[in-house]
mmCIF file of C-alpha atoms and ligand atoms in Angstrom:
data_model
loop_
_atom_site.group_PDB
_atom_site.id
_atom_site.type_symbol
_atom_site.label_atom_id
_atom_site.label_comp_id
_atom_site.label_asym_id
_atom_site.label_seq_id
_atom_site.Cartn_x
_atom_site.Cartn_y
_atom_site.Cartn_z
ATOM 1 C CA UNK A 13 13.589 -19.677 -49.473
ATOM 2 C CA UNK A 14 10.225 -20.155 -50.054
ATOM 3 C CA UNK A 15 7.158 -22.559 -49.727
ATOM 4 C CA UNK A 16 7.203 -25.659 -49.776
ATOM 5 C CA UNK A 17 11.168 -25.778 -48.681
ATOM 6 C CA UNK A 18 10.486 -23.083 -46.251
ATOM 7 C CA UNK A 19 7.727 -24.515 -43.791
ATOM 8 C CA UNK A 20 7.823 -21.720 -40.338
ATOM 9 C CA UNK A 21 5.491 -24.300 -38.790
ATOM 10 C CA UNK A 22 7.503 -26.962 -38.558
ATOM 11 C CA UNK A 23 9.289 -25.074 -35.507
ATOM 12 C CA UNK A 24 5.615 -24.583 -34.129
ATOM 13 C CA UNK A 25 4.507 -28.536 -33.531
ATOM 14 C CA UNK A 26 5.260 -28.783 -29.819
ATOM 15 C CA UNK A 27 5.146 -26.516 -26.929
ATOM 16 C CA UNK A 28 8.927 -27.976 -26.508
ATOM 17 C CA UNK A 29 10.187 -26.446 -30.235
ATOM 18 C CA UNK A 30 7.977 -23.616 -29.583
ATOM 19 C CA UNK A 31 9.958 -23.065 -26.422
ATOM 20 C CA UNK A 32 13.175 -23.248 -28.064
ATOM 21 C CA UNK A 33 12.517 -20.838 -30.617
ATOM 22 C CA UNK A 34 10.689 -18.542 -28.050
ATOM 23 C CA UNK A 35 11.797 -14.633 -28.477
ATOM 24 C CA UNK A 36 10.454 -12.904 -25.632
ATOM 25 C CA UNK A 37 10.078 -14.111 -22.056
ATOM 26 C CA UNK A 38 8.595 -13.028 -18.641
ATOM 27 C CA UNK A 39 10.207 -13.687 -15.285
ATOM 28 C CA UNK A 40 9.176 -12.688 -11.904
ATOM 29 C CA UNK A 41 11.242 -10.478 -11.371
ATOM 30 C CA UNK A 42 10.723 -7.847 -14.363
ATOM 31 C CA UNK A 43 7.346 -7.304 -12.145
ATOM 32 C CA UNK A 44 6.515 -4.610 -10.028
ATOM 33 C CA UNK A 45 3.313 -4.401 -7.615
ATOM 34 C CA UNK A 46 1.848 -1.020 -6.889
ATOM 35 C CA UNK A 47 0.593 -1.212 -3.679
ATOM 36 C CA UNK A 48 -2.136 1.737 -2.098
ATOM 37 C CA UNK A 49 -1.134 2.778 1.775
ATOM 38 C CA UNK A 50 -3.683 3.831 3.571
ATOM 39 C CA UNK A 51 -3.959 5.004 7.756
ATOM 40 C CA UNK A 52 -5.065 2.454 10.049
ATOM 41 C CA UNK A 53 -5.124 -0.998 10.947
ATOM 42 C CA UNK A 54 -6.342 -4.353 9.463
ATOM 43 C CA UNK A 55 -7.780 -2.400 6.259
ATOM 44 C CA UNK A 56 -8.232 -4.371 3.633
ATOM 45 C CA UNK A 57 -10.508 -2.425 1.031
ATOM 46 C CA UNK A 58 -11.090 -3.708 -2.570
ATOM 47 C CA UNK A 59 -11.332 -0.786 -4.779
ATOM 48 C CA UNK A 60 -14.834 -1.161 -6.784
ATOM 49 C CA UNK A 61 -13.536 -1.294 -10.543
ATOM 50 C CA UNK A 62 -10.101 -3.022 -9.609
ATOM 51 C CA UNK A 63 -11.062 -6.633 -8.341
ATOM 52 C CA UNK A 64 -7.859 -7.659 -6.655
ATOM 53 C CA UNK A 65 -6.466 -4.596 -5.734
ATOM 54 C CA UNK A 66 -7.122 -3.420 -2.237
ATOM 55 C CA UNK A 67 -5.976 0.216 -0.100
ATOM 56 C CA UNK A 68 -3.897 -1.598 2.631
ATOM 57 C CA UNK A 69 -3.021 -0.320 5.843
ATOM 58 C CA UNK A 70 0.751 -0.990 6.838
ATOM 59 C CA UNK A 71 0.503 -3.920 8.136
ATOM 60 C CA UNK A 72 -1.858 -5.400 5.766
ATOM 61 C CA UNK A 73 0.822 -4.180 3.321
ATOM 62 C CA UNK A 74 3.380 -5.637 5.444
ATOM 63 C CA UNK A 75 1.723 -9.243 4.143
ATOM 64 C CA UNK A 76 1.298 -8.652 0.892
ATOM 65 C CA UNK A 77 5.525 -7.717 0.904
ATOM 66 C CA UNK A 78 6.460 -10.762 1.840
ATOM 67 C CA UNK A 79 4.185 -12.983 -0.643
ATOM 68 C CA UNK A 80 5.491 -10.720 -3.297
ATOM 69 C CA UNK A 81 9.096 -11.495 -2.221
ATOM 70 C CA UNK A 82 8.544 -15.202 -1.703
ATOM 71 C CA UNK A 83 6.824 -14.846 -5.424
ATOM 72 C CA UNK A 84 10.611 -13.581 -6.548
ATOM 73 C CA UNK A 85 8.943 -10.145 -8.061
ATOM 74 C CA UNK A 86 11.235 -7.096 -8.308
ATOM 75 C CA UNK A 87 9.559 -4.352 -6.362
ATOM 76 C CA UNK A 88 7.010 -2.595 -4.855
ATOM 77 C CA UNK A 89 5.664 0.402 -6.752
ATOM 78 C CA UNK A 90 4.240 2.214 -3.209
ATOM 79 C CA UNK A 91 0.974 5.105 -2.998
ATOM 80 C CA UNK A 92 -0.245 6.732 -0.401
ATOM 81 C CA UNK A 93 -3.886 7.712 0.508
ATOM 82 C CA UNK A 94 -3.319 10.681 3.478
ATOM 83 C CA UNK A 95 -5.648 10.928 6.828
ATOM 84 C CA UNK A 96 -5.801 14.367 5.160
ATOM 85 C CA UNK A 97 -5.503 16.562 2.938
ATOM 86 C CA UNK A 98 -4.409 20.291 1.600
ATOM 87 C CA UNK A 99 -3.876 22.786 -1.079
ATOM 88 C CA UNK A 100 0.027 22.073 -0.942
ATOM 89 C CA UNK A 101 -0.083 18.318 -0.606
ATOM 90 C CA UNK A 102 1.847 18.636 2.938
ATOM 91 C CA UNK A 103 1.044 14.750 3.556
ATOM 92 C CA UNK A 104 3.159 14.177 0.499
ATOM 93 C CA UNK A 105 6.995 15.516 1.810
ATOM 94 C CA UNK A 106 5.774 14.918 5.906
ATOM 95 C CA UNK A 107 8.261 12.700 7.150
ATOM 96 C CA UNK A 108 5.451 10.793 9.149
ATOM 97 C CA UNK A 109 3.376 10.678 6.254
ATOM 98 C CA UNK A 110 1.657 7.812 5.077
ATOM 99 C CA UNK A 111 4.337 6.072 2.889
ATOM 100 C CA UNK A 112 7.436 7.208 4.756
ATOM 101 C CA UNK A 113 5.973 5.516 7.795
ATOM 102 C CA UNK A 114 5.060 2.612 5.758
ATOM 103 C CA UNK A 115 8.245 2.825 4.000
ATOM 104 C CA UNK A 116 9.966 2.465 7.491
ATOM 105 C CA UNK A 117 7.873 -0.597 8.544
ATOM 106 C CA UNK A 118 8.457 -2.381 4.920
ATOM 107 C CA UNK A 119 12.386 -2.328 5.121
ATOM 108 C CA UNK A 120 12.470 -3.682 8.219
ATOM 109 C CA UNK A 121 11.643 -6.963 6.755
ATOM 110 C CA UNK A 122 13.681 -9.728 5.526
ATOM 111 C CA UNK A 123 11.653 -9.806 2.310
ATOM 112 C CA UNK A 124 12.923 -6.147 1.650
ATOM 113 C CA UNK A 125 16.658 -7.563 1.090
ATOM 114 C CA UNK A 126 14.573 -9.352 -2.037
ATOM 115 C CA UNK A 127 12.352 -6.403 -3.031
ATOM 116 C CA UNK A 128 12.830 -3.056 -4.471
ATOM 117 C CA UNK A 129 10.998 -0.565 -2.779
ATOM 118 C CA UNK A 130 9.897 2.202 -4.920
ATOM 119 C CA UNK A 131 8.057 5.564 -4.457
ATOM 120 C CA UNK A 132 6.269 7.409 -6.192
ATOM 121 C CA UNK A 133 6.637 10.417 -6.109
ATOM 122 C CA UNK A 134 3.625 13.437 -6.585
ATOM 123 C CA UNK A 135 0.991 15.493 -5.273
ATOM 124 C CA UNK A 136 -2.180 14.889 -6.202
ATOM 125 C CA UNK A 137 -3.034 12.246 -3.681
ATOM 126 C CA UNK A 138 -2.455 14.507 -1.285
ATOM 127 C CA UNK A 139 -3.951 17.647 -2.093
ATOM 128 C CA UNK A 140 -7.113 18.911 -1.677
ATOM 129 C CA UNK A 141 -7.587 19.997 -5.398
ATOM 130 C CA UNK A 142 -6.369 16.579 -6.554
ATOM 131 C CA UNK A 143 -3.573 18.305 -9.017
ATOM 132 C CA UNK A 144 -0.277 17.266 -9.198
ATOM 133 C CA UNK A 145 1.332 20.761 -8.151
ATOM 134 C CA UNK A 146 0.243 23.818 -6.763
ATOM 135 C CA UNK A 147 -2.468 25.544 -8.630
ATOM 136 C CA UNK A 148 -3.047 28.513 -8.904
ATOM 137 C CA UNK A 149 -6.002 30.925 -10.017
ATOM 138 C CA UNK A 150 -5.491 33.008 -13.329
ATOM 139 C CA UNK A 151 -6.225 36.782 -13.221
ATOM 140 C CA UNK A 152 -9.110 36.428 -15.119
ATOM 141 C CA UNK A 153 -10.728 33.867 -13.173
ATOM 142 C CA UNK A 154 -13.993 35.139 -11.166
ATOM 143 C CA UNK A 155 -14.990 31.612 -9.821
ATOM 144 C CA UNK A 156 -17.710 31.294 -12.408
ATOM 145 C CA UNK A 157 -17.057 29.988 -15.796
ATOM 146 C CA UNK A 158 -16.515 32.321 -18.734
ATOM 147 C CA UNK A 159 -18.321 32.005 -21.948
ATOM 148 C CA UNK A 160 -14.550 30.377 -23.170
ATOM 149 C CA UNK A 161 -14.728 27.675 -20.645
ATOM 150 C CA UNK A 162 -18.121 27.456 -21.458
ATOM 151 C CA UNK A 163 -17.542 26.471 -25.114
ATOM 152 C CA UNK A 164 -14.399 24.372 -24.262
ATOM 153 C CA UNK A 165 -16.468 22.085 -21.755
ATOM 154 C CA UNK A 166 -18.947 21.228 -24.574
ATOM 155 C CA UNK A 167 -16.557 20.894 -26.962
ATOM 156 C CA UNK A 168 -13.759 18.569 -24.748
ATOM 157 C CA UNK A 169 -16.323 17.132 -22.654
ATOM 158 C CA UNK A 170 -17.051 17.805 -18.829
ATOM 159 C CA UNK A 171 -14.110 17.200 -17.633
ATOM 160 C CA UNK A 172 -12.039 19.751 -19.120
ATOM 161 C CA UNK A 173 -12.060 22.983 -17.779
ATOM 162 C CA UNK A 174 -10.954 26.325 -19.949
ATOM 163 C CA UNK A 175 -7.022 26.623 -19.878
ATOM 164 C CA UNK A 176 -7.576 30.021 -18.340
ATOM 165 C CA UNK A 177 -9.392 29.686 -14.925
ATOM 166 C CA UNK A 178 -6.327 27.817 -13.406
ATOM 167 C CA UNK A 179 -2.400 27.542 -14.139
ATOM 168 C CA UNK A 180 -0.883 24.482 -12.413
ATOM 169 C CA UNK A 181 2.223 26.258 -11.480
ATOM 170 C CA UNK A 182 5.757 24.229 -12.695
ATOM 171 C CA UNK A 183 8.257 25.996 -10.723
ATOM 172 C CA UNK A 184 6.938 26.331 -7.220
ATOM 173 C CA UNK A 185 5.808 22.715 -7.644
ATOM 174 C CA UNK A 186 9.076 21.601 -8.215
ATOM 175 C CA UNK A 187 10.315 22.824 -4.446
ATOM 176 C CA UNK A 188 7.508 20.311 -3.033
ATOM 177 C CA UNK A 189 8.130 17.715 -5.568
ATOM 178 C CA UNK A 190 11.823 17.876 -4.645
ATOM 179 C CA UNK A 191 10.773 17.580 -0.810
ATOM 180 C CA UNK A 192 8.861 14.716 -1.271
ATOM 181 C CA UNK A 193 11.231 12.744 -3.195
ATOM 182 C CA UNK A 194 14.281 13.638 -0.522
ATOM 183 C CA UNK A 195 11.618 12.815 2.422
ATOM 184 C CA UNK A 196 11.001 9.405 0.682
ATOM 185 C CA UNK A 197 14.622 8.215 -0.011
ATOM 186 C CA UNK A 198 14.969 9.279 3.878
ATOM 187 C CA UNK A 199 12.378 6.775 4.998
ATOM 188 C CA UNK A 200 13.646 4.014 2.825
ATOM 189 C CA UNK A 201 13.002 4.049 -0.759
ATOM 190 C CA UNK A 202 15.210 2.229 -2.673
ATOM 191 C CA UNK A 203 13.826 4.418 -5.506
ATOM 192 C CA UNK A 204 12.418 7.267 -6.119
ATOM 193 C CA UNK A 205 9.655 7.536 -9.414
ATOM 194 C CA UNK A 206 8.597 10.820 -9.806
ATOM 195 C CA UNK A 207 5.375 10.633 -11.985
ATOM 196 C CA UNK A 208 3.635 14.499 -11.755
ATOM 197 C CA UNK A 209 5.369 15.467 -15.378
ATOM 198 C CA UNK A 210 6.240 19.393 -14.124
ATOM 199 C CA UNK A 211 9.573 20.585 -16.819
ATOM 200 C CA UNK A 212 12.543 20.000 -14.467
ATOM 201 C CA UNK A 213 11.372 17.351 -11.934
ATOM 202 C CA UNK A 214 14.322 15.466 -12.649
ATOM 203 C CA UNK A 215 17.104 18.087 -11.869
ATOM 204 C CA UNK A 216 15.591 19.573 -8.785
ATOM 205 C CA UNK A 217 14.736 15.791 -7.333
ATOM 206 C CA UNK A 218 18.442 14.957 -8.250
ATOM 207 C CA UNK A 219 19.732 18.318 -6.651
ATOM 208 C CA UNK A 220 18.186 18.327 -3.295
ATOM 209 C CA UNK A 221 18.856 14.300 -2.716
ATOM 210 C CA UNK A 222 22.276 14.805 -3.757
ATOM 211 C CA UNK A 223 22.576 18.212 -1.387
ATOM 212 C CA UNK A 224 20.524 15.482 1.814
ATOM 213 C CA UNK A 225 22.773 12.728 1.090
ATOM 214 C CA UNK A 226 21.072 10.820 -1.313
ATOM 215 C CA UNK A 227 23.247 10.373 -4.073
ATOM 216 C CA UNK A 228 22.892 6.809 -4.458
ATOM 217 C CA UNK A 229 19.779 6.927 -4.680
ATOM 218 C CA UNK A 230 18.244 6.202 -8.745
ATOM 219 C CA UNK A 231 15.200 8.173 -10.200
ATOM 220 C CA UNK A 232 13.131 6.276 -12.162
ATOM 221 C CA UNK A 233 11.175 9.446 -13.896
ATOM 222 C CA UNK A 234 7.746 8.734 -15.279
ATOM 223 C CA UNK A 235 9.272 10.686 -18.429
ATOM 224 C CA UNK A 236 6.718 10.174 -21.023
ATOM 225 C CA UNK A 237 3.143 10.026 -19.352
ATOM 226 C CA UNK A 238 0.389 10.288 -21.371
ATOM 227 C CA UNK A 239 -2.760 12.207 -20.156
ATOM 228 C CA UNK A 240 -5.257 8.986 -20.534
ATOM 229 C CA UNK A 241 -8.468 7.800 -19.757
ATOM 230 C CA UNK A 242 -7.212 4.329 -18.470
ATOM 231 C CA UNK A 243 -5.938 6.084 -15.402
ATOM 232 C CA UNK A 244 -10.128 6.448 -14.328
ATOM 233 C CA UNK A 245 -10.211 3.363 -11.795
ATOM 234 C CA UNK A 246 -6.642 4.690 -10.156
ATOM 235 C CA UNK A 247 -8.202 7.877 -9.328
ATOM 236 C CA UNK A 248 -10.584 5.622 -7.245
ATOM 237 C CA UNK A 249 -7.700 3.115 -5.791
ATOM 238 C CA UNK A 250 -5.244 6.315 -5.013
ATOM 239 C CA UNK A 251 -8.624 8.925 -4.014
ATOM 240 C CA UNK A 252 -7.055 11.293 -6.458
ATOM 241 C CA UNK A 253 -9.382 12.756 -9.008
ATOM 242 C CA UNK A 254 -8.671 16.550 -9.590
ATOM 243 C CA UNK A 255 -11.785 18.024 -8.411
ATOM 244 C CA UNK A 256 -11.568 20.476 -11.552
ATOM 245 C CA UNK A 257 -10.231 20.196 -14.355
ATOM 246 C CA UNK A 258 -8.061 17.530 -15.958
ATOM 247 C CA UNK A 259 -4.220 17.164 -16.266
ATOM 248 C CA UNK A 260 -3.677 18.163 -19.833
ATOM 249 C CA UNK A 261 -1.600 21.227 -19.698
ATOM 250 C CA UNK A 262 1.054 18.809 -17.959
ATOM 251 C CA UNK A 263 0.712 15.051 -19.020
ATOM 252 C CA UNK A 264 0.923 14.392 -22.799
ATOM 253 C CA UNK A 265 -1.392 14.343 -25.404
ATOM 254 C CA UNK A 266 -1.974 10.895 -26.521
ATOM 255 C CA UNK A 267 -1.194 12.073 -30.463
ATOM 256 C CA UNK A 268 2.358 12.999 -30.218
ATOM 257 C CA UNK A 269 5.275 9.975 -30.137
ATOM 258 C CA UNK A 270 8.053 12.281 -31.322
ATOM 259 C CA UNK A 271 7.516 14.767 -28.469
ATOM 260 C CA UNK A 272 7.703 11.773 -25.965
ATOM 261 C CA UNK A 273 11.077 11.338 -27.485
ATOM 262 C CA UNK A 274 12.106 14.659 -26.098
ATOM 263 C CA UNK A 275 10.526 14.380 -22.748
ATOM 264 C CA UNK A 276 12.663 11.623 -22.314
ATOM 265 C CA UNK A 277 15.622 12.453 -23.314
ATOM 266 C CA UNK A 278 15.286 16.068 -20.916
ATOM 267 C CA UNK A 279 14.776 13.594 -18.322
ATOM 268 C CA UNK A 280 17.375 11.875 -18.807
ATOM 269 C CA UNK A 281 19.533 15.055 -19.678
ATOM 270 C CA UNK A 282 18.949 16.070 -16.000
ATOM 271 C CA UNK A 283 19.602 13.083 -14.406
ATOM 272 C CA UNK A 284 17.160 10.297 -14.244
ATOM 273 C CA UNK A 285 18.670 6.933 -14.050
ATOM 274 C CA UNK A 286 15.805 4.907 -15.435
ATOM 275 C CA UNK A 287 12.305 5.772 -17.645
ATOM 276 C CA UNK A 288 9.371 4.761 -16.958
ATOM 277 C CA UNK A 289 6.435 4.975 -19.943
ATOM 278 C CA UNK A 290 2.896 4.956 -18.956
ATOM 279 C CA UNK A 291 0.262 3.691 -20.098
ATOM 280 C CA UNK A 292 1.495 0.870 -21.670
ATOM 281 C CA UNK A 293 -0.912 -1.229 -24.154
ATOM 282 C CA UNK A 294 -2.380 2.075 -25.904
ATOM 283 C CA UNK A 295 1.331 3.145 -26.051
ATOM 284 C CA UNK A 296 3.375 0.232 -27.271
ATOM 285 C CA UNK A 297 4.766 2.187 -30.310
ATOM 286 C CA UNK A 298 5.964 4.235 -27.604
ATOM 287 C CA UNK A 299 7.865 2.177 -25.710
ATOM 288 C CA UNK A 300 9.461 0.147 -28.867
ATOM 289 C CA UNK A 301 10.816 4.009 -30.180
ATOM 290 C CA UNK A 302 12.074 5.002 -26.683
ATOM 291 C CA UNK A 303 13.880 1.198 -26.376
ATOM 292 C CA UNK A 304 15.244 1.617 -30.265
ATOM 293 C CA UNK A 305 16.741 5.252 -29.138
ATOM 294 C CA UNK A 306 17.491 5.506 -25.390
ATOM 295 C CA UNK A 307 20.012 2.889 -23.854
ATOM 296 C CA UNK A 308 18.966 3.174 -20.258
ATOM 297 C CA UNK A 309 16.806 0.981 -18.389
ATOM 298 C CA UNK A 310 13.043 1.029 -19.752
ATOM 299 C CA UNK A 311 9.994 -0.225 -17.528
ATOM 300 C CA UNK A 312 6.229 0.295 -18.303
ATOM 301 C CA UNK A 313 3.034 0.612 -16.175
ATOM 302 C CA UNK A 314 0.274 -1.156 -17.367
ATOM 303 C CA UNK A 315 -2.125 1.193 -16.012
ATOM 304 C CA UNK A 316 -5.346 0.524 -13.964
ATOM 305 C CA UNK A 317 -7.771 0.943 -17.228
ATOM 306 C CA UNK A 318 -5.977 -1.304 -18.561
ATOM 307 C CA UNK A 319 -6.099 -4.305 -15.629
ATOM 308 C CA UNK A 320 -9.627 -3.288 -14.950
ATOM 309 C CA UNK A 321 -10.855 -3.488 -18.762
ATOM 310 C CA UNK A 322 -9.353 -6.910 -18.507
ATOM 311 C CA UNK A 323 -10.854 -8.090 -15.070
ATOM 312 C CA UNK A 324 -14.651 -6.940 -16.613
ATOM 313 C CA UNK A 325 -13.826 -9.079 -19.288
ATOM 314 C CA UNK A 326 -12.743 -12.193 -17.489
ATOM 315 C CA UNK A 327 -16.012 -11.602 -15.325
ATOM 316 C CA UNK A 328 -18.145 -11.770 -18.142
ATOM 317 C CA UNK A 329 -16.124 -14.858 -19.287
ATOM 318 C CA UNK A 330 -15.543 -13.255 -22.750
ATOM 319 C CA UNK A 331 -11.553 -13.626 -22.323
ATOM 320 C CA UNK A 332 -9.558 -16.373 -20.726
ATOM 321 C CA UNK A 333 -7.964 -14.661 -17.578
ATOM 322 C CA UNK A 334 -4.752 -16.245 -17.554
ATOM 323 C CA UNK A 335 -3.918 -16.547 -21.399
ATOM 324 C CA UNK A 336 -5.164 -12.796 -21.690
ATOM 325 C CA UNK A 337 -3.012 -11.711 -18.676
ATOM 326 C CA UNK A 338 0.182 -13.052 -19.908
ATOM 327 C CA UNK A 339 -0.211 -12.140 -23.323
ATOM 328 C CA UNK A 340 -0.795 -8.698 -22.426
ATOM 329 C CA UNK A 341 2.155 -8.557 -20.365
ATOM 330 C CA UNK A 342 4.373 -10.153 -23.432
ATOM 331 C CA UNK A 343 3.345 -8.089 -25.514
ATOM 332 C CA UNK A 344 5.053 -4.781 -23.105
ATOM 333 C CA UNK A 345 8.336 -7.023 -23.252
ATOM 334 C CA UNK A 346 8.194 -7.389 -26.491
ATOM 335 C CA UNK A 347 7.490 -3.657 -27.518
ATOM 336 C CA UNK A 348 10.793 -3.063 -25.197
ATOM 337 C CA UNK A 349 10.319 -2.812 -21.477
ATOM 338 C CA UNK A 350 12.896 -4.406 -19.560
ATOM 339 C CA UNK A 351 10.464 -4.116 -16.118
ATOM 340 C CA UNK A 352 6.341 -3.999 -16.233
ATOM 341 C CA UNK A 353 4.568 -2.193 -13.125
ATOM 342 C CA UNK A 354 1.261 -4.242 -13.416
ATOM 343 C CA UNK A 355 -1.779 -5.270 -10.521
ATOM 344 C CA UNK A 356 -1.284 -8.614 -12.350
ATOM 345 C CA UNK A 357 2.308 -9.327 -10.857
ATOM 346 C CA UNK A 358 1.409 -11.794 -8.099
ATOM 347 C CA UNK A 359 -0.960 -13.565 -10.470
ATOM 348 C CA UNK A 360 1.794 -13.875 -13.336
ATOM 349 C CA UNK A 361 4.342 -14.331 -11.109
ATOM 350 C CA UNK A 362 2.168 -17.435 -9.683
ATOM 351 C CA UNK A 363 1.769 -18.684 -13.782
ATOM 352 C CA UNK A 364 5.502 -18.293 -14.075
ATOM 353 C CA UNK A 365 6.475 -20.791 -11.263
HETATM 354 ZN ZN1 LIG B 1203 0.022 13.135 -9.748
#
């Protein structure tokens, strides 16, 4: 039918029609909190370009469990920053490591029966290179740059280094990858999430928890993980910059939807229970092919760039924080997540009543 029998804003005139006909929705507990674990006691420390977001010590964190819980959110999405650090991210599969000790603490709670604690699961915050996996030096590296990395710095900017000094290595990776996700379901996790995007994560987490006794435990893989620029005030919050380099020969290029098709579905080939796509806002395309082909569980991260781009706004008072909050998060549901990591999950959850 058309105009002037058709009229769509008739159903628009009140917020109680507009309600009716409403097609997405939000509810508490789609929402998962990252939270950043770090050694001591009584820390509290805002990271600089992520007002609201704060490295917690475990009992700090222990607080910030139960509001979440008593806010009905889903989970906790949990990193670790390590007293220390080395070349094989030890801190990272230690079984008195930052998050398994936190992770032990956390589910003794009454707020974990209501919360899903999740891991992630990776390197780079805890080795001394920053990678995700174990690098290693190519034969042709001398230490000093070649003419080649030369030419690729100017032309890719500073922060990429030639694809020839360094190889992060997949395989040998995937041992310590596999150790750290076994180590974490050990402690507690309800989940594991591995997010360092080596080829076979999946199958060798799912192989050595099943071998420990862990077969009930789900992986939610970080399957299609684009190699982005909104993950800069993270590498503050998490202290895990790569000290050379970037992480383009393992997370995706930004260009390529079809080939995140078939990262997830090898992810889910080997075994991953749920997917988790990351960023989200830049990569909403994404997520709506991945929900139109894949019938498993889909969440998104709404990455740090992404919150802190937001908070600068609101600062300036060029966007309305709360309108722009939940309309961001909307718009993930609506491209197709079922669950949305964001640092904005007490706040919504508060707006959501
Ligand atoms: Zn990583």
């Amino acid at each position: 039918m058309e105009f002037p029998v058709t009229r769509l804003r008739r159903l628009r005139r009140s917020e109680a029609m507009r309600s009716l006909v409403r097609e997405t929705s939000l509810e508490p507990s789609a929402l998962i909190y990252p939270l950043f674990l770090c050694p001591g006691e009584g820390v509290r420390k805002e990271i600089g370009s992520m007002p609201g977001v704060f490295n917690l010590s475990i009992d700090e964190a222990v607080k910030e469990a139960e509001e979440a819980a008593a806010l009905g959110l889903g989970g906790l999405l949990l990193f670790g920053l390590p007293e220390s650090k080395d070349e094989k991210g030890s801190g990272a599969y230690d079984e008195n490591g930052i998050v398994q000790t936190g992770l032990r603490e956390l589910k003794k709670l009454s707020a974990a029966k209501k919360l899903l604690m999740i891991a992630d699961v990776c390197l780079c915050e805890y080795t001394s290179h920053g990678h995700c996996g174990i690098v290693k030096k190519a034969k042709n590296a001398p230490g000093t740059a070649s003419k080649k990395s030369e030419a690729n710095k100017s032309a890719n900017g500073p922060e990429s280094g030639s694809d020839t000094d360094y190889e992060i290595e997949n395989d040998s990776s995937l041992r310590l990858i596999s150790k750290t996700a076994t180590s974490l379901a050990a402690a507690g996790a309800d989940i594991v999430a591995p997010s360092d995007m080596m080829d076979g994560r999946v199958a060798a987490i799912r192989d050595e928890m099943d071998d420990a006794g862990f077969e009930q435990t789900p992986i939610l893989s970080y399957a299609a993980k684009f190699a982005s620029a909104f993950y800069g005030p993270f590498r503050e919050a998490a202290d895990s910059a790569p000290q050379f380099g970037d992480r383009r020969s393992y997370q995706m290029d930004g260009a390529n939807l079809r080939e995140a098709m078939r990262e997830i579905d090898q992810d889910l080939g080997e075994g991953a229970d749920m997917i988790l796509m990351k960023p989200a806002m830049p990569y909403l395309d994404v997520i709506r092919a991945a929900r139109e082909r894949f019938d498993v569980p889909i969440g998104a991260y709404q990455v740090s760039g992404e919150y802190s781009m937001l908070q600068a706004a609101f600062a300036k008072g060029w966007l309305e924080p709360q309108r722009a909050m939940m309309e961001s998060l909307l718009s993930i549901r609506r491209a197709g997540a079922g669950f949305i990591v964001t640092y904005f999950a007490k706040d919504a959850a508060k707006v959501l009543g």
